[in-house]
Amino acid sequence: MKYSQKVMEHFANPHNVGKLDDANGIGEIGNAKCGDIMKMYLKIENDIIVDVKFNTYGCASAIATSSIATDMIKGQPLSEALKLTNKAVVEALDGLPAVKIHCSVLAEQAIKAAIADYYKRQGIDPEPIVGKIEDNDHE
Amino acid sequence: MRYVYADNAATTPVSKKVVDAMLPYMTENFGNPSSLYSIGQKANQGVKKARQQVAAALGANENEIFFTSGGSEADNWAIRGVAALGAKKGKKHIITSKIEHHAVLHTCAALEKQGFSVTYLDVYENGIVRPEDVRNAITDETCLVTIMYANNEIGTIQPIAEIGAICKEKGVLFHTDAVQAVGHVKIDVKAENIDMLSLSGHKFHAVKGVGALYCRKGIRFPNLIEGGAQESGRRAGTENVPGIVGLGVAITDMMENMEENEKKVSALRDRLFEGASKISHSRINGDRVKRLPGNFSMCFEGVEGESLLLMLDMNGISASSGSACTSGSLDPSHVLLAIGLKHEVAHGSLRLSLGEDWTQEDVDWILEVLPGIVDRLRDMSPLWEHIMEEEKAHA
């Protein structure tokens, strides 16, 4: 197994690490038993993600996918962020080893979970907009 | 930046002494050991000498040493061979432990598919098999007990002499995978009643691709490879002469320096344990005393092992982990689970295996960077946040 240069860069110096005290959408995906948890903090204004931070427990690819995924949605309208696929995350990282693809799924789901949380806080049912959040990790 | 190779349990550098001993067997003494002319006989003598050296290191006779391609081959051969013997007598039960190397566990699993039953003994919290459990597990159908000498992940040394005595008393063959132990701790196959033992050269400064099976005289089990008279006809194929010569030199060298190495390396290892134990929410894996001199294994809660070892690598330290991500499966190491660790704790495991060439500066460098790396990973870990929240709630 080998990581791309891009993965190693994002792992060594991840972007957008931390928490947002004024986040209005927070999503957490994964579980400790499987060895990876991602938590996304979004600050959304006028349907635009004006700031994003993450905390991740997991392997290098989990940290790298969180990092690049947050880069990809920062400044984007929610409608665009919701279009982010795990495939796009993998491509942006110049690929991931096959056994690590699930990390990219986690990143996609964590963003969706945070957006769903935002809608819930607005009193809007998120499911028709965000879809079902798959928090089944490795299963 | 300092470079510290801390994965000697994975493989070791080949020593200069070994390289020097091997080189002539690739050039001037390149002959086939089966050939009668002098250049062949020189190669033959090289193999013979190495066989004597390996035998001497184990307290065995030279006709009890069979060279193989390494430890996994020796394990497979011993277990499958004894199983075949057992099957002829209707004895289709094998006893092993939950913390064996996969070369043993997967061979046992393959035999289960062929109708064998296998007992996997517990190792308890300290990672050590209890001899009385071996005794209690032996039945009239048992053909083999196979328990590793020392564990590759947590370094625990098993009560081999006690188990050997029980097997002898019960008339059951006893094999031990001693890949991690040979060259590092004193082994005497006769005194410890070991019938078969596997070893691997690259774990003690010989090259990769050479190992041996010790098999007590009188045990007749099937040949591994047919097609020639090499290894008493039991494993045909032209010998890996340079590798075998190097193995002999390496094992002799380790025996000569064993006491000194053991003392020096275990002292450095203890310094490492002492320093790393200051990191909060950490634990030492495996028995603190009955372990290989060079084995350090700890878990750090809230961090994941692969991230930990990659960050150590960025600081010039080559380490290993038993996390799921590094084991190539969804579960963390079977060894860490067998000593009762929860998945989430086992994911944060770190193994450092020391070399004889280590100095205090190497240990101090690790202790300088490790706490910072653990802190950095914990700072971005939602799991660590949960652990802290729970503690606050219970405070």
Coordinates of C-alpha atoms in Angstrom, one line a residue:
Chain A
M1 CA 0.0 0.0 0.0
K2 CA 1.3 3.4 -0.9
Y3 CA -0.2 6.9 -0.6
S4 CA 0.0 9.6 -3.2
Q5 CA 2.1 12.7 -2.6
K6 CA -1.1 14.6 -2.3
V7 CA -2.4 12.4 0.5
M8 CA 0.8 12.8 2.4
E9 CA 0.8 16.6 1.9
H10 CA -2.7 16.8 3.3
F11 CA -1.9 14.4 6.1
A12 CA 1.3 16.2 7.1
N13 CA -0.3 19.7 7.0
P14 CA -4.0 19.3 7.0
H15 CA -6.1 22.3 6.0
N16 CA -9.0 23.6 8.1
V17 CA -8.2 21.6 11.3
G18 CA -10.1 22.6 14.4
K19 CA -13.5 23.6 15.6
L20 CA -15.8 26.5 14.9
D21 CA -17.3 28.0 17.9
D22 CA -20.0 29.7 15.8
A23 CA -20.8 26.7 13.6
N24 CA -24.4 26.4 12.7
G25 CA -24.1 22.9 11.2
I26 CA -22.2 20.1 12.9
G27 CA -21.9 16.5 11.6
E28 CA -20.1 13.5 13.0
I29 CA -19.7 10.2 11.2
G30 CA -17.9 6.9 11.9
N31 CA -17.2 5.1 15.1
A32 CA -14.3 4.4 17.4
K33 CA -14.5 0.6 17.0
C34 CA -13.8 0.9 13.3
G35 CA -11.0 3.3 13.9
D36 CA -12.2 6.5 12.2
I37 CA -14.5 9.4 13.3
M38 CA -14.9 12.6 11.3
K39 CA -16.5 15.7 12.7
M40 CA -17.3 18.6 10.5
Y41 CA -18.1 22.2 11.6
L42 CA -19.9 24.4 9.1
K43 CA -20.6 28.1 9.3
I44 CA -23.4 28.8 6.8
E45 CA -24.6 32.2 5.8
N46 CA -27.2 32.8 3.0
D47 CA -26.8 29.2 2.0
I48 CA -23.1 29.6 1.5
I49 CA -20.5 27.7 3.5
V50 CA -18.4 30.7 4.7
D51 CA -16.2 28.7 7.0
V52 CA -15.5 25.0 7.7
K53 CA -13.3 23.1 10.1
F54 CA -12.9 19.5 10.9
N55 CA -11.6 17.1 13.6
T56 CA -10.7 13.6 12.6
Y57 CA -9.6 10.5 14.4
G58 CA -8.3 7.9 12.0
C59 CA -5.6 7.0 9.6
A60 CA -3.7 9.2 7.2
S61 CA -6.2 8.9 4.5
A62 CA -9.1 9.8 6.8
I63 CA -7.2 13.0 7.8
A64 CA -6.3 13.8 4.2
T65 CA -9.8 13.2 2.9
S66 CA -11.2 15.5 5.6
S67 CA -8.6 18.1 4.7
I68 CA -9.2 18.2 1.0
A69 CA -13.0 17.8 1.3
T70 CA -13.2 20.9 3.5
D71 CA -11.1 22.8 0.9
M72 CA -13.5 21.7 -1.8
I73 CA -16.6 23.0 -0.1
K74 CA -15.3 26.2 1.5
G75 CA -17.0 29.2 0.0
Q76 CA -19.4 27.0 -1.9
P77 CA -23.2 27.2 -1.9
L78 CA -24.9 24.3 -0.1
S79 CA -26.3 23.0 -3.4
E80 CA -22.7 22.6 -4.7
A81 CA -21.4 21.1 -1.4
L82 CA -24.1 18.5 -1.6
K83 CA -22.9 17.5 -5.0
L84 CA -19.5 16.6 -3.6
T85 CA -19.0 12.9 -4.2
N86 CA -16.4 10.6 -2.6
K87 CA -15.2 9.9 -6.1
A88 CA -14.3 13.6 -6.6
V89 CA -12.5 13.6 -3.2
V90 CA -10.5 10.5 -4.3
E91 CA -9.6 12.2 -7.6
A92 CA -8.5 15.4 -5.9
L93 CA -6.1 13.3 -3.8
D94 CA -4.6 11.7 -6.9
G95 CA -6.2 8.4 -5.8
L96 CA -6.5 6.3 -2.6
P97 CA -5.5 2.7 -2.0
A98 CA -8.5 0.4 -2.5
V99 CA -8.7 -0.4 1.2
K100 CA -9.0 3.3 2.0
I101 CA -11.8 4.3 -0.3
H102 CA -14.2 4.2 2.7
C103 CA -12.4 7.2 4.1
S104 CA -13.6 9.3 1.2
V105 CA -17.1 8.0 1.7
L106 CA -16.9 9.1 5.4
A107 CA -15.8 12.6 4.2
E108 CA -18.8 12.9 1.9
Q109 CA -21.2 11.7 4.5
A110 CA -19.7 13.9 7.3
I111 CA -20.3 17.0 5.1
K112 CA -23.9 15.8 4.4
A113 CA -24.5 15.2 8.1
A114 CA -23.3 18.7 8.9
I115 CA -25.6 20.2 6.3
A116 CA -28.5 18.1 7.5
D117 CA -27.8 19.4 11.0
Y118 CA -27.9 22.9 9.7
Y119 CA -31.3 22.4 8.1
K120 CA -32.6 20.7 11.2
R121 CA -31.6 23.8 13.2
Q122 CA -33.6 25.9 10.7
G123 CA -36.6 23.7 11.3
I124 CA -36.3 22.2 7.9
D125 CA -36.6 18.4 7.3
P126 CA -33.2 17.7 5.8
E127 CA -33.9 14.3 4.3
P128 CA -35.6 15.5 1.0
I129 CA -32.6 17.8 0.4
V130 CA -29.6 15.9 1.8
G131 CA -30.8 12.3 1.4
K132 CA -30.1 9.6 3.9
I133 CA -26.9 9.8 5.8
E134 CA -25.0 6.5 5.7
D135 CA -23.3 6.1 9.0
N136 CA -22.5 2.5 8.7
D137 CA -18.8 2.9 8.1
H138 CA -17.3 -0.4 7.2
E139 CA -20.4 -2.5 7.1
Chain B
M1 CA 17.5 14.9 11.5
R2 CA 18.2 11.7 13.4
Y3 CA 17.1 8.4 11.9
V4 CA 16.0 5.6 14.1
Y5 CA 15.1 2.2 12.7
A6 CA 12.6 0.9 15.3
D7 CA 11.2 -2.1 13.4
N8 CA 13.7 -4.8 14.1
A9 CA 10.9 -7.3 14.7
A10 CA 9.9 -6.8 11.1
T11 CA 13.4 -7.3 9.7
T12 CA 17.0 -6.4 10.6
P13 CA 19.8 -5.0 8.6
V14 CA 22.3 -7.6 7.4
S15 CA 25.5 -7.3 9.4
K16 CA 28.8 -6.6 7.7
K17 CA 30.2 -9.8 9.1
V18 CA 27.4 -11.8 7.4
V19 CA 27.8 -10.0 4.1
D20 CA 31.6 -10.7 4.2
A21 CA 30.9 -14.3 4.9
M22 CA 28.4 -14.7 2.1
L23 CA 30.2 -12.9 -0.7
P24 CA 32.7 -15.7 -1.5
Y25 CA 29.8 -18.1 -1.9
M26 CA 28.4 -16.0 -4.7
T27 CA 31.7 -15.6 -6.5
E28 CA 34.6 -18.1 -6.1
N29 CA 32.8 -20.7 -4.1
F30 CA 29.7 -20.6 -6.3
G31 CA 29.5 -24.4 -6.9
N32 CA 26.5 -26.6 -6.5
P33 CA 26.9 -28.3 -3.1
S34 CA 25.8 -31.6 -4.7
S35 CA 28.7 -31.6 -7.1
L36 CA 31.7 -33.7 -6.4
Y37 CA 34.5 -31.4 -7.7
S38 CA 36.2 -29.1 -5.3
I39 CA 34.3 -25.9 -6.0
G40 CA 31.1 -27.8 -5.3
Q41 CA 32.5 -29.3 -2.2
K42 CA 33.5 -25.9 -0.9
A43 CA 29.9 -24.8 -1.2
N44 CA 28.9 -28.1 0.5
Q45 CA 31.3 -27.4 3.4
G46 CA 29.8 -23.9 3.8
V47 CA 26.3 -25.4 4.1
K48 CA 27.6 -28.1 6.5
K49 CA 29.3 -25.5 8.7
A50 CA 26.2 -23.4 8.9
R51 CA 24.1 -26.4 9.8
Q52 CA 26.5 -27.1 12.7
Q53 CA 26.3 -23.4 13.7
V54 CA 22.5 -23.4 13.8
A55 CA 22.5 -26.8 15.6
A56 CA 24.9 -25.5 18.2
A57 CA 22.9 -22.3 18.8
L58 CA 19.8 -24.4 19.6
G59 CA 21.4 -27.3 21.5
A60 CA 20.4 -29.6 18.6
N61 CA 22.3 -32.1 16.4
E62 CA 23.2 -31.1 12.8
N63 CA 21.1 -33.8 11.3
E64 CA 18.1 -32.2 13.0
I65 CA 18.4 -28.9 11.1
F66 CA 16.6 -28.4 7.8
F67 CA 17.1 -25.2 5.9
T68 CA 14.0 -23.5 4.5
S69 CA 13.1 -20.3 2.8
G70 CA 12.2 -18.8 6.1
G71 CA 9.9 -18.9 9.2
S72 CA 6.6 -19.2 7.4
E73 CA 7.8 -22.2 5.4
A74 CA 9.1 -23.9 8.5
D75 CA 5.8 -23.3 10.3
N76 CA 3.7 -24.6 7.4
W77 CA 6.0 -27.6 7.0
A78 CA 6.0 -28.6 10.7
I79 CA 2.3 -28.1 11.2
R80 CA 1.1 -29.8 8.0
G81 CA 3.7 -32.5 8.4
V82 CA 2.6 -33.5 11.9
A83 CA -1.0 -33.1 10.9
A84 CA -0.5 -35.7 8.1
L85 CA 1.2 -38.0 10.7
G86 CA -1.7 -37.5 13.1
A87 CA -4.4 -38.1 10.4
K88 CA -2.9 -41.5 9.7
K89 CA -3.5 -42.5 13.3
G90 CA -6.9 -40.8 13.5
K91 CA -5.5 -38.0 15.6
K92 CA -6.9 -34.8 14.2
H93 CA -6.7 -32.3 17.0
I94 CA -4.2 -29.4 17.3
I95 CA -3.6 -27.0 20.1
T96 CA -2.3 -23.5 19.5
S97 CA -2.8 -20.0 21.0
K98 CA -4.8 -17.0 19.9
I99 CA -1.7 -14.9 19.4
E100 CA 0.3 -17.0 17.0
H101 CA 1.7 -15.5 13.8
H102 CA -0.6 -16.0 10.8
A103 CA 1.8 -18.6 9.3
V104 CA 0.6 -20.8 12.2
L105 CA -3.0 -19.5 12.5
H106 CA -3.8 -19.7 8.8
T107 CA -2.2 -23.1 8.5
C108 CA -4.4 -24.3 11.4
A109 CA -7.4 -22.7 9.7
A110 CA -6.6 -24.6 6.5
L111 CA -6.4 -27.8 8.4
E112 CA -9.8 -27.1 10.0
K113 CA -11.3 -27.1 6.5
Q114 CA -9.7 -30.6 6.1
G115 CA -11.5 -31.9 9.2
F116 CA -9.1 -31.1 11.9
S117 CA -10.2 -29.5 15.1
V118 CA -8.1 -26.8 16.6
T119 CA -8.1 -25.4 20.1
Y120 CA -7.0 -21.7 20.3
L121 CA -5.8 -21.1 23.9
D122 CA -6.3 -17.9 25.7
V123 CA -3.4 -15.7 26.7
Y124 CA -5.0 -13.6 29.3
E125 CA -4.2 -10.0 30.0
N126 CA -0.5 -10.4 30.1
G127 CA -0.3 -12.2 26.8
I128 CA 1.0 -15.5 28.1
V129 CA -0.3 -19.0 27.7
R130 CA -0.9 -20.9 30.9
P131 CA 0.7 -24.4 30.8
E132 CA -2.2 -25.9 32.7
D133 CA -4.5 -24.8 29.9
V134 CA -2.3 -26.8 27.5
R135 CA -2.5 -29.8 29.8
N136 CA -6.3 -29.5 30.0
A137 CA -6.7 -29.1 26.3
I138 CA -4.8 -32.3 25.4
T139 CA -7.0 -35.2 24.4
D140 CA -6.4 -38.7 23.0
E141 CA -6.9 -37.1 19.5
T142 CA -4.3 -34.4 20.0
C143 CA -1.4 -34.8 17.5
L144 CA 0.3 -31.4 17.9
V145 CA 0.8 -28.5 20.3
T146 CA 2.2 -25.4 18.5
I147 CA 2.9 -22.4 20.7
M148 CA 5.2 -19.5 19.7
Y149 CA 8.3 -18.9 21.7
A150 CA 7.9 -15.1 21.8
N151 CA 5.2 -13.0 20.3
N152 CA 6.0 -10.7 17.4
E153 CA 3.7 -7.8 18.5
I154 CA 3.8 -7.6 22.2
G155 CA 7.1 -9.6 22.8
T156 CA 5.7 -11.9 25.5
I157 CA 7.9 -15.0 26.1
Q158 CA 5.8 -18.1 26.5
P159 CA 6.5 -20.8 29.2
I160 CA 8.0 -23.1 26.6
A161 CA 9.9 -25.4 28.9
E162 CA 6.8 -26.1 31.0
I163 CA 4.7 -26.7 27.9
G164 CA 7.4 -28.9 26.5
A165 CA 7.4 -31.0 29.6
I166 CA 3.7 -31.5 29.5
C167 CA 3.8 -32.5 25.8
K168 CA 6.5 -35.0 26.5
E169 CA 4.6 -36.5 29.4
K170 CA 1.5 -36.8 27.3
G171 CA 3.3 -38.0 24.2
V172 CA 2.2 -35.2 22.0
L173 CA 4.5 -33.5 19.5
F174 CA 5.5 -29.9 20.4
H175 CA 6.4 -27.3 17.8
T176 CA 7.3 -23.7 18.5
D177 CA 7.5 -20.8 16.2
A178 CA 10.7 -19.2 17.5
V179 CA 11.1 -16.6 14.7
Q180 CA 11.2 -13.7 17.1
A181 CA 13.2 -15.4 19.8
V182 CA 16.1 -17.1 18.1
G183 CA 19.3 -15.0 18.5
H184 CA 17.7 -12.8 21.1
V185 CA 17.0 -15.2 24.1
K186 CA 18.7 -18.5 25.1
I187 CA 17.0 -21.5 23.7
D188 CA 17.8 -25.2 24.4
V189 CA 15.6 -27.5 22.4
K190 CA 16.6 -30.6 24.4
A191 CA 16.2 -29.0 27.9
E192 CA 12.9 -27.4 26.9
N193 CA 11.6 -30.6 25.2
I194 CA 10.9 -28.9 21.9
D195 CA 10.3 -31.4 19.1
M196 CA 10.2 -28.8 16.3
L197 CA 11.2 -25.2 16.0
S198 CA 11.0 -22.6 13.3
L199 CA 13.4 -19.8 12.8
S200 CA 14.1 -17.0 10.3
G201 CA 17.5 -15.5 9.4
H202 CA 16.5 -11.9 8.6
K203 CA 15.2 -11.4 12.2
F204 CA 18.8 -11.5 13.4
H205 CA 21.0 -9.9 10.7
A206 CA 21.1 -12.7 8.1
V207 CA 19.3 -12.2 4.7
K208 CA 15.7 -12.5 3.9
G209 CA 14.7 -15.8 2.3
V210 CA 16.5 -18.2 4.5
G211 CA 15.4 -19.9 7.7
A212 CA 15.3 -23.4 9.2
L213 CA 13.2 -26.0 10.8
Y214 CA 14.7 -27.9 13.7
C215 CA 13.0 -31.3 13.8
R216 CA 14.0 -33.8 16.6
K217 CA 15.6 -37.0 15.3
G218 CA 13.1 -39.8 14.9
I219 CA 10.1 -37.8 13.9
R220 CA 9.2 -39.0 10.4
F221 CA 6.9 -36.7 8.6
P222 CA 6.3 -36.0 5.0
N223 CA 8.9 -34.4 2.7
L224 CA 8.2 -30.8 1.8
I225 CA 9.6 -30.8 -1.7
E226 CA 10.4 -33.9 -3.7
G227 CA 13.1 -33.9 -6.3
G228 CA 16.5 -34.2 -4.8
A229 CA 18.7 -35.3 -1.9
Q230 CA 19.1 -31.9 -0.3
E231 CA 18.1 -31.5 3.3
S232 CA 18.2 -35.3 3.7
G233 CA 15.8 -35.6 0.8
R234 CA 13.1 -33.8 2.8
R235 CA 13.3 -30.5 1.1
A236 CA 14.7 -30.8 -2.4
G237 CA 16.1 -28.0 -4.4
T238 CA 19.6 -26.6 -4.7
E239 CA 20.5 -24.9 -1.5
N240 CA 20.5 -21.1 -1.0
V241 CA 24.2 -21.4 -0.2
P242 CA 25.1 -17.8 0.5
G243 CA 22.0 -17.3 2.5
I244 CA 22.6 -20.4 4.6
V245 CA 26.3 -19.5 5.2
G246 CA 25.1 -16.0 6.3
L247 CA 22.5 -17.6 8.6
G248 CA 25.2 -19.7 10.3
V249 CA 27.4 -16.7 10.9
A250 CA 24.6 -14.5 12.1
I251 CA 23.3 -17.0 14.6
T252 CA 26.8 -17.6 16.0
D253 CA 27.4 -13.9 16.3
M254 CA 24.1 -13.4 18.2
M255 CA 24.9 -16.3 20.5
E256 CA 28.3 -14.9 21.3
N257 CA 26.9 -11.4 22.2
M258 CA 23.5 -12.5 23.6
E259 CA 24.1 -11.7 27.2
E260 CA 25.6 -8.3 26.5
N261 CA 22.9 -7.5 24.0
E262 CA 20.1 -8.6 26.3
K263 CA 21.3 -6.4 29.1
K264 CA 21.9 -3.3 26.9
V265 CA 18.8 -3.6 24.8
S266 CA 16.4 -4.3 27.6
A267 CA 17.8 -1.3 29.6
L268 CA 17.1 1.0 26.6
R269 CA 13.7 -0.5 26.2
D270 CA 12.9 0.1 29.8
R271 CA 14.0 3.7 29.5
L272 CA 11.6 4.0 26.5
F273 CA 8.7 2.5 28.5
E274 CA 9.4 4.8 31.4
G275 CA 9.4 7.9 29.2
A276 CA 6.4 6.9 27.1
S277 CA 4.3 5.9 30.1
K278 CA 4.3 9.6 31.1
I279 CA 1.9 10.2 28.2
S280 CA -1.6 10.2 29.7
H281 CA -4.1 7.5 28.8
S282 CA -1.4 5.1 27.7
R283 CA -0.8 1.4 28.5
I284 CA 1.9 -1.2 28.1
N285 CA 0.8 -4.2 26.1
G286 CA 1.9 -7.6 27.3
D287 CA 3.8 -8.8 30.4
R288 CA 6.2 -6.2 31.6
V289 CA 9.0 -8.7 32.5
K290 CA 8.5 -11.9 30.5
R291 CA 9.2 -10.2 27.1
L292 CA 11.8 -9.9 24.5
P293 CA 14.6 -7.5 25.3
G294 CA 13.9 -5.4 22.2
N295 CA 10.1 -5.2 22.3
F296 CA 8.2 -2.1 23.2
S297 CA 4.4 -2.1 22.7
M298 CA 2.0 0.5 24.0
C299 CA -1.4 1.9 23.2
F300 CA -2.3 5.6 23.3
E301 CA -6.0 6.3 23.5
G302 CA -7.7 8.7 21.2
V303 CA -5.1 8.3 18.4
E304 CA -5.0 5.9 15.4
G305 CA -1.8 3.8 14.9
E306 CA -1.3 4.4 11.2
S307 CA -1.3 8.2 11.7
L308 CA 1.0 7.8 14.6
L309 CA 3.5 5.7 12.7
L310 CA 3.5 8.0 9.6
M311 CA 4.1 11.0 11.8
L312 CA 7.0 9.2 13.5
D313 CA 8.3 8.4 10.0
M314 CA 8.3 12.1 9.2
N315 CA 10.5 12.5 12.2
G316 CA 12.9 9.8 11.1
I317 CA 11.5 6.9 13.1
S318 CA 10.4 3.7 11.5
A319 CA 7.8 2.0 13.7
S320 CA 4.9 -0.4 13.4
S321 CA 1.3 -0.6 14.7
G322 CA -1.4 -3.2 15.1
S323 CA -4.2 -0.8 14.1
A324 CA -6.8 -2.0 11.6
C325 CA -5.5 0.4 9.0
T326 CA -2.0 -1.1 9.2
S327 CA -3.1 -4.7 9.5
G328 CA -4.8 -4.4 6.1
S329 CA -8.2 -5.6 7.6
L330 CA -11.1 -4.0 9.3
D331 CA -10.1 -5.3 12.7
P332 CA -7.0 -4.4 14.8
S333 CA -4.4 -7.0 15.5
H334 CA -5.7 -10.4 16.8
V335 CA -2.9 -10.3 19.4
L336 CA -4.1 -7.0 20.9
L337 CA -7.7 -8.2 20.9
A338 CA -6.6 -11.5 22.5
I339 CA -5.1 -9.6 25.5
G340 CA -8.5 -8.1 26.0
L341 CA -8.1 -4.6 24.5
K342 CA -11.1 -2.9 23.1
H343 CA -11.0 -2.2 19.3
E344 CA -10.7 1.6 19.9
V345 CA -7.7 1.1 22.2
A346 CA -6.0 -1.4 20.0
H347 CA -6.2 1.0 17.1
G348 CA -3.9 3.3 19.0
S349 CA -1.1 0.7 19.3
L350 CA 2.6 1.4 18.6
R351 CA 5.3 -1.2 18.4
L352 CA 8.9 -0.2 18.5
S353 CA 11.4 -3.0 18.2
L354 CA 15.0 -2.1 19.2
G355 CA 18.2 -3.1 17.6
E356 CA 21.5 -4.0 19.3
D357 CA 23.1 -0.9 17.8
W358 CA 20.8 1.5 19.5
T359 CA 22.1 4.1 21.9
Q360 CA 20.5 6.2 24.6
E361 CA 20.3 9.1 22.0
D362 CA 18.0 7.0 19.9
V363 CA 15.6 6.4 22.8
D364 CA 15.8 10.1 23.8
W365 CA 15.0 11.2 20.2
I366 CA 11.8 9.0 20.2
L367 CA 10.9 10.4 23.6
E368 CA 11.4 13.9 22.4
V369 CA 9.0 13.6 19.4
L370 CA 6.5 10.9 20.5
P371 CA 4.5 13.0 23.1
G372 CA 4.1 15.9 20.7
I373 CA 2.8 13.6 17.9
V374 CA 0.3 12.0 20.3
D375 CA -0.8 15.5 21.4
R376 CA -1.2 16.7 17.9
L377 CA -3.3 13.8 16.8
R378 CA -5.4 14.0 20.0
D379 CA -6.0 17.7 19.4
M380 CA -7.7 16.9 16.2
S381 CA -9.4 13.7 17.4
P382 CA -13.1 13.6 18.1
L383 CA -12.6 10.3 19.9
W384 CA -10.2 12.0 22.3
E385 CA -12.8 14.8 22.8
H386 CA -15.3 12.1 23.7
I387 CA -12.9 10.4 26.1
M388 CA -12.3 13.8 27.8
E389 CA -16.1 14.6 27.9
E390 CA -16.8 11.3 29.5
E391 CA -14.2 11.8 32.1
K392 CA -15.5 15.2 33.0
A393 CA -19.0 13.7 33.3
H394 CA -17.7 11.1 35.7
A395 CA -15.5 13.4 37.7

